[in-house]
GROMACS .gro file of C-alpha atoms in nm:
model
  290
    1MET     CA    1  -9.660  -1.163 -10.598
    2ALA     CA    2 -10.017  -1.204 -10.534
    3ASP     CA    3 -10.173  -0.883 -10.353
    4VAL     CA    4 -10.204  -1.104  -9.975
    5SER     CA    5 -10.497  -0.861  -9.839
    6LEU     CA    6 -10.699  -0.943 -10.137
    7GLN     CA    7 -10.713  -1.270 -10.128
    8ARG     CA    8 -10.776  -1.277  -9.788
    9THR     CA    9 -11.090  -1.058  -9.870
   10ALA     CA   10 -11.172  -1.268 -10.136
   11LYS     CA   11 -11.163  -1.579  -9.885
   12THR     CA   12 -11.367  -1.363  -9.637
   13ALA     CA   13 -11.620  -1.307  -9.940
   14ARG     CA   14 -11.642  -1.645 -10.059
   15LYS     CA   15 -11.649  -1.830  -9.658
   16ASP     CA   16 -11.973  -1.550  -9.616
   17ARG     CA   17 -12.120  -1.642  -9.887
   18ARG     CA   18 -12.210  -1.970  -9.744
   19ARG     CA   19 -12.347  -1.804  -9.418
   20PRO     CA   20 -12.775  -1.837  -9.369
   21PHE     CA   21 -12.900  -1.558  -9.590
   22ALA     CA   22 -13.030  -1.375  -9.209
   23GLU     CA   23 -12.672  -1.382  -9.049
   24ARG     CA   24 -12.477  -1.239  -9.304
   25GLN     CA   25 -12.817  -0.986  -9.294
   26SER     CA   26 -12.709  -0.940  -8.931
   27ARG     CA   27 -12.364  -0.961  -8.934
   28GLN     CA   28 -12.356  -0.614  -9.105
   29SER     CA   29 -12.445  -0.469  -8.851
   30GLY     CA   30 -12.298  -0.709  -8.534
   31ARG     CA   31 -12.648  -0.838  -8.465
   32GLN     CA   32 -12.713  -1.139  -8.389
   33PRO     CA   33 -13.118  -1.241  -8.573
   34GLY     CA   34 -13.343  -1.498  -8.360
   35ASN     CA   35 -13.536  -1.800  -8.494
   36PHE     CA   36 -13.972  -1.701  -8.454
   37PRO     CA   37 -14.295  -1.892  -8.574
   38LEU     CA   38 -14.442  -1.787  -8.826
   39TYR     CA   39 -14.616  -1.414  -8.907
   40ARG     CA   40 -14.669  -1.369  -9.267
   41CYS     CA   41 -15.004  -1.285  -9.559
   42PHE     CA   42 -15.010  -1.092  -9.823
   43PHE     CA   43 -15.251  -0.769  -9.886
   44ALA     CA   44 -15.468  -0.705 -10.212
   45GLN     CA   45 -15.585  -0.306 -10.241
   46ILE     CA   46 -15.924  -0.269 -10.468
   47GLY     CA   47 -16.134   0.068 -10.489
   48SER     CA   48 -16.312   0.306 -10.734
   49LYS     CA   49 -15.978   0.489 -10.756
   50SER     CA   50 -15.773   0.201 -10.812
   51ALA     CA   51 -15.799   0.124 -11.182
   52THR     CA   52 -15.641   0.502 -11.218
   53VAL     CA   53 -15.331   0.449 -10.934
   54GLY     CA   54 -14.965   0.641 -11.074
   55GLY     CA   55 -15.166   0.657 -11.443
   56ALA     CA   56 -15.221   0.231 -11.462
   57ALA     CA   57 -15.489   0.167 -11.638
   58ALA     CA   58 -15.802  -0.060 -11.513
   59GLY     CA   59 -15.605  -0.428 -11.404
   60SER     CA   60 -15.260  -0.332 -11.558
   61ARG     CA   61 -15.061  -0.415 -11.355
   62ALA     CA   62 -14.976  -0.712 -11.095
   63PRO     CA   63 -14.668  -0.772 -10.810
   64PHE     CA   64 -14.607  -1.016 -10.639
   65GLU     CA   65 -14.481  -1.355 -10.794
   66ASN     CA   66 -14.512  -1.489 -10.468
   67HIS     CA   67 -14.915  -1.523 -10.431
   68THR     CA   68 -14.885  -1.734 -10.646
   69GLN     CA   69 -14.728  -1.456 -10.698
   70GLY     CA   70 -14.977  -1.359 -10.916
   71HIS     CA   71 -15.006  -1.177 -10.752
   72GLY     CA   72 -14.649  -1.041 -10.781
   73PRO     CA   73 -14.515  -0.738 -10.857
   74GLY     CA   74 -14.666  -0.589 -11.153
   75GLY     CA   75 -14.390  -0.528 -11.544
   76ASP     CA   76 -14.515  -0.842 -11.673
   77ALA     CA   77 -14.703  -1.067 -11.478
   78GLU     CA   78 -14.766  -1.292 -11.752
   79GLY     CA   79 -14.401  -1.356 -11.829
   80VAL     CA   80 -14.272  -1.364 -11.473
   81ALA     CA   81 -14.519  -1.706 -11.446
   82ALA     CA   82 -14.470  -1.842 -11.818
   83GLY     CA   83 -14.069  -1.797 -11.728
   84ASP     CA   84 -14.042  -1.542 -11.996
   85HIS     CA   85 -13.796  -1.362 -11.806
   86GLN     CA   86 -13.621  -1.306 -12.095
   87ARG     CA   87 -13.928  -1.028 -12.227
   88VAL     CA   88 -13.987  -0.942 -11.810
   89ARG     CA   89 -13.619  -0.773 -11.847
   90ALA     CA   90 -13.644  -0.653 -12.168
   91ALA     CA   91 -13.952  -0.502 -12.103
   92ALA     CA   92 -13.764  -0.253 -11.772
   93ALA     CA   93 -13.388  -0.287 -11.929
   94ASN     CA   94 -13.421   0.101 -11.857
   95VAL     CA   95 -13.581   0.174 -11.576
   96PHE     CA   96 -13.346   0.257 -11.286
   97CYS     CA   97 -13.012   0.344 -11.561
   98GLU     CA   98 -12.887   0.717 -11.632
   99HIS     CA   99 -13.103   0.956 -11.530
  100ALA     CA  100 -13.439   0.871 -11.682
  101GLY     CA  101 -13.546   0.600 -11.386
  102ARG     CA  102 -13.351   0.816 -11.098
  103GLU     CA  103 -13.534   1.155 -11.189
  104ARG     CA  104 -13.915   0.962 -11.196
  105GLN     CA  105 -13.803   0.850 -10.874
  106LYS     CA  106 -13.800   1.204 -10.719
  107GLU     CA  107 -14.108   1.238 -10.869
  108ILE     CA  108 -14.342   1.053 -10.668
  109ALA     CA  109 -14.447   1.253 -10.368
  110LEU     CA  110 -14.334   1.084 -10.036
  111GLY     CA  111 -14.215   0.711 -10.195
  112ASP     CA  112 -13.915   0.740 -10.131
  113THR     CA  113 -13.909   0.539  -9.752
  114LEU     CA  114 -14.194   0.477  -9.550
  115ARG     CA  115 -14.109   0.490  -9.110
  116THR     CA  116 -14.271   0.325  -8.875
  117ALA     CA  117 -14.159   0.267  -8.504
  118ARG     CA  118 -13.930  -0.064  -8.623
  119LEU     CA  119 -13.851  -0.099  -8.968
  120LEU     CA  120 -13.757   0.163  -9.270
  121LEU     CA  121 -13.934   0.026  -9.570
  122ARG     CA  122 -13.734   0.148  -9.890
  123GLN     CA  123 -13.682   0.112 -10.228
  124TRP     CA  124 -13.442  -0.149 -10.406
  125ARG     CA  125 -13.138  -0.141 -10.462
  126ASP     CA  126 -12.902  -0.375 -10.720
  127ASP     CA  127 -12.795  -0.530 -10.401
  128ASP     CA  128 -13.102  -0.597 -10.265
  129ALA     CA  129 -13.177  -0.886 -10.576
  130ALA     CA  130 -12.968  -1.140 -10.372
  131ALA     CA  131 -13.120  -1.112 -10.052
  132PHE     CA  132 -13.500  -1.141 -10.190
  133ALA     CA  133 -13.335  -1.450 -10.406
  134GLU     CA  134 -13.238  -1.638 -10.059
  135LEU     CA  135 -13.487  -1.595  -9.882
  136SER     CA  136 -13.787  -1.654 -10.104
  137ALA     CA  137 -13.565  -2.015 -10.140
  138ASP     CA  138 -13.625  -2.080  -9.797
  139PRO     CA  139 -13.933  -2.368  -9.819
  140ALA     CA  140 -14.028  -2.229  -9.505
  141VAL     CA  141 -14.120  -1.850  -9.658
  142MET     CA  142 -14.299  -2.010  -9.866
  143GLN     CA  143 -14.519  -2.262  -9.775
  144TYR     CA  144 -14.833  -2.093  -9.812
  145LEU     CA  145 -14.702  -1.970 -10.237
  146VAL     CA  146 -14.618  -2.060 -10.517
  147PRO     CA  147 -14.179  -2.155 -10.603
  148PHE     CA  148 -14.025  -1.981 -10.822
  149ALA     CA  149 -13.914  -2.186 -11.102
  150ASP     CA  150 -13.501  -2.140 -11.021
  151ARG     CA  151 -13.278  -1.798 -10.971
  152ALA     CA  152 -13.397  -1.643 -11.327
  153ALA     CA  153 -13.760  -1.598 -11.234
  154MET     CA  154 -13.671  -1.489 -10.869
  155ASP     CA  155 -13.507  -1.225 -11.044
  156ALA     CA  156 -13.753  -1.137 -11.280
  157TRP     CA  157 -13.976  -1.066 -11.000
  158VAL     CA  158 -13.740  -0.785 -10.850
  159VAL     CA  159 -13.724  -0.661 -11.185
  160ALA     CA  160 -14.095  -0.609 -11.235
  161ALA     CA  161 -14.138  -0.540 -10.876
  162ARG     CA  162 -13.863  -0.217 -10.983
  163THR     CA  163 -14.043  -0.125 -11.315
  164HIS     CA  164 -14.383  -0.106 -11.158
  165TRP     CA  165 -14.289   0.124 -10.925
  166HIS     CA  166 -14.111   0.373 -11.239
  167ASP     CA  167 -14.488   0.288 -11.417
  168HIS     CA  168 -14.710   0.404 -11.137
  169GLY     CA  169 -14.510   0.541 -10.853
  170PHE     CA  170 -14.554   0.285 -10.600
  171GLY     CA  171 -14.469  -0.071 -10.561
  172PRO     CA  172 -14.347  -0.381 -10.324
  173TRP     CA  173 -14.072  -0.201 -10.063
  174VAL     CA  174 -13.791  -0.285  -9.883
  175VAL     CA  175 -13.850  -0.389  -9.561
  176GLU     CA  176 -13.546  -0.288  -9.421
  177LEU     CA  177 -13.438  -0.333  -8.988
  178PRO     CA  178 -13.243  -0.051  -8.914
  179GLY     CA  179 -12.904  -0.178  -8.699
  180GLU     CA  180 -12.969  -0.502  -8.728
  181ALA     CA  181 -13.012  -0.625  -9.117
  182LEU     CA  182 -13.076  -0.446  -9.458
  183MET     CA  183 -13.342  -0.674  -9.575
  184ILE     CA  184 -13.603  -0.902  -9.375
  185GLY     CA  185 -13.838  -0.845  -9.651
  186VAL     CA  186 -14.068  -0.747  -9.872
  187VAL     CA  187 -14.375  -0.536  -9.844
  188GLY     CA  188 -14.547  -0.294 -10.094
  189LEU     CA  189 -14.836  -0.257 -10.352
  190SER     CA  190 -14.882  -0.345 -10.733
  191ASN     CA  191 -15.188  -0.276 -10.976
  192LEU     CA  192 -15.351  -0.687 -10.972
  193ARG     CA  193 -15.416  -0.822 -11.320
  194PHE     CA  194 -15.596  -1.155 -11.309
  195ALA     CA  195 -15.930  -1.210 -11.372
  196LEU     CA  196 -15.988  -1.232 -10.963
  197PRO     CA  197 -16.392  -1.169 -10.856
  198PHE     CA  198 -16.266  -0.875 -10.754
  199ALA     CA  199 -16.069  -0.750 -10.963
  200PRO     CA  200 -15.969  -0.472 -11.056
  201ALA     CA  201 -15.736  -0.453 -10.771
  202VAL     CA  202 -15.428  -0.257 -10.647
  203GLU     CA  203 -15.244  -0.531 -10.460
  204ALA     CA  204 -15.034  -0.578 -10.185
  205ALA     CA  205 -14.834  -0.895  -9.990
  206TRP     CA  206 -14.484  -0.925  -9.804
  207ARG     CA  207 -14.250  -1.223  -9.719
  208LEU     CA  208 -14.072  -1.208  -9.404
  209ALA     CA  209 -13.740  -1.347  -9.388
  210ARG     CA  210 -13.797  -1.696  -9.131
  211PRO     CA  211 -13.585  -1.527  -8.799
  212TYR     CA  212 -13.816  -1.134  -8.774
  213TRP     CA  213 -14.092  -1.426  -8.774
  214GLY     CA  214 -14.277  -1.381  -8.502
  215ARG     CA  215 -14.201  -1.020  -8.376
  216GLY     CA  216 -14.488  -0.800  -8.479
  217TYR     CA  217 -14.305  -0.700  -8.860
  218ALA     CA  218 -14.591  -0.849  -9.085
  219TYR     CA  219 -14.852  -0.634  -8.866
  220GLU     CA  220 -14.618  -0.264  -8.887
  221ALA     CA  221 -14.533  -0.320  -9.238
  222ALA     CA  222 -14.854  -0.386  -9.345
  223ARG     CA  223 -14.996  -0.148  -9.125
  224ALA     CA  224 -14.774   0.171  -9.296
  225ALA     CA  225 -14.889  -0.015  -9.691
  226ILE     CA  226 -15.217   0.063  -9.623
  227ASP     CA  227 -15.146   0.298  -9.434
  228ASP     CA  228 -14.974   0.548  -9.753
  229GLY     CA  229 -15.229   0.355  -9.984
  230PHE     CA  230 -15.524   0.465  -9.802
  231GLY     CA  231 -15.383   0.876  -9.739
  232ARG     CA  232 -15.086   0.948 -10.055
  233LEU     CA  233 -15.235   0.675 -10.328
  234GLY     CA  234 -15.581   0.798 -10.260
  235LEU     CA  235 -15.685   0.410 -10.255
  236ASP     CA  236 -16.098   0.345 -10.051
  237GLU     CA  237 -16.067   0.001 -10.014
  238ILE     CA  238 -15.824  -0.269  -9.895
  239VAL     CA  239 -15.877  -0.694  -9.908
  240ALA     CA  240 -15.692  -0.984  -9.800
  241PHE     CA  241 -15.659  -1.256  -9.955
  242THR     CA  242 -15.438  -1.603  -9.857
  243VAL     CA  243 -15.497  -2.013  -9.846
  244PRO     CA  244 -15.733  -2.123  -9.531
  245ALA     CA  245 -15.447  -2.283  -9.406
  246ASN     CA  246 -15.236  -1.984  -9.333
  247ARG     CA  247 -15.400  -1.873  -8.956
  248ALA     CA  248 -15.060  -1.621  -8.930
  249SER     CA  249 -15.182  -1.447  -9.177
  250ARG     CA  250 -15.535  -1.419  -9.075
  251ARG     CA  251 -15.455  -1.315  -8.779
  252VAL     CA  252 -15.285  -0.996  -8.910
  253MET     CA  253 -15.572  -0.922  -9.107
  254GLU     CA  254 -15.842  -0.938  -8.895
  255LYS     CA  255 -15.575  -0.729  -8.607
  256LEU     CA  256 -15.625  -0.482  -8.880
  257GLY     CA  257 -15.939  -0.478  -8.863
  258MET     CA  258 -15.976  -0.674  -9.157
  259THR     CA  259 -16.388  -0.835  -9.179
  260ARG     CA  260 -16.456  -1.160  -9.347
  261ASP     CA  261 -16.777  -1.322  -9.572
  262PRO     CA  262 -16.752  -1.633  -9.630
  263ALA     CA  263 -16.968  -1.602  -9.927
  264GLU     CA  264 -16.637  -1.361 -10.141
  265ASP     CA  265 -16.388  -1.695 -10.032
  266PHE     CA  266 -16.238  -1.804 -10.409
  267ASP     CA  267 -16.045  -2.063 -10.610
  268PHE     CA  268 -15.766  -1.879 -10.746
  269GLU     CA  269 -15.698  -1.963 -11.136
  270HIS     CA  270 -15.323  -1.950 -11.161
  271PRO     CA  271 -15.203  -2.132 -11.461
  272ARG     CA  272 -14.902  -2.260 -11.188
  273LEU     CA  273 -15.172  -2.439 -11.029
  274LEU     CA  274 -15.326  -2.750 -11.138
  275PRO     CA  275 -15.648  -2.869 -11.025
  276GLY     CA  276 -15.689  -2.962 -10.660
  277HIS     CA  277 -15.373  -2.810 -10.594
  278PRO     CA  278 -15.373  -2.676 -10.199
  279LEU     CA  279 -15.288  -2.345 -10.309
  280ARG     CA  280 -15.577  -2.260 -10.501
  281ARG     CA  281 -15.867  -2.210 -10.255
  282HIS     CA  282 -15.913  -1.804 -10.079
  283VAL     CA  283 -16.006  -1.657  -9.798
  284LEU     CA  284 -16.119  -1.315  -9.871
  285TYR     CA  285 -16.100  -1.030  -9.613
  286ARG     CA  286 -16.199  -0.632  -9.590
  287LEU     CA  287 -16.140  -0.309  -9.473
  288ARG     CA  288 -16.270   0.025  -9.645
  289ARG     CA  289 -16.071   0.373  -9.568
  290SER     CA  290 -16.269   0.500  -9.212
   0.00000   0.00000   0.00000
């Protein structure tokens, strides 16, 4: 006779997988998410020290397949952009396996978590990939980001993000809302490896799940990441860039004290963007360490 309790558990799990991302996240703590407007952007960090942060060669890595993401996490940005996910996975196969990855993480000074008044920025766990894929599949979240081709590309992005942590001692954080959701988005730093006007650079980027827009979480998480970059990593300058239409991101940049010189705006020549694509043109903001 089949175990009734196991049948019930399996049925519940299937039902839960059909729930929206934010609802499943909130159900884990018994709280309901809100529904709030857009509040997201991505940042890039550069400076005289950025070429050697974490032992990286100048412009060696890139983190977010989201801003093209490429500004994308840095295990192997070209592999991600080209859809060569096998190459990315092979390069990172043992990053967090056995003792090597765990011991490497212990060596990262103050690198385990960042805490703010409301948020916890933490490192990746194996079960975060599914939540990341679901929030990245939301067209509203990806409105100003180049979408992933498929789930394999999303998983490769996560592998690249974790590899960047292993290789350099910093990278994209998972943003957790304690008591409400285990993952509301991603924000963090990575070495930029694209031929942009201000490269080499260390980039930071984030995306938040839609129910958490409009609460100031983007600013709060970015502030923590910027402080970590200026403090622990010793960076001298942080820049932020996005497409001109992304007014929400630009407001966050300005709230952070960043300034823009229109003469520095640029076209981002990403291999996945055709001429005339609305995401090619970017505006650039800068912030120096005080």
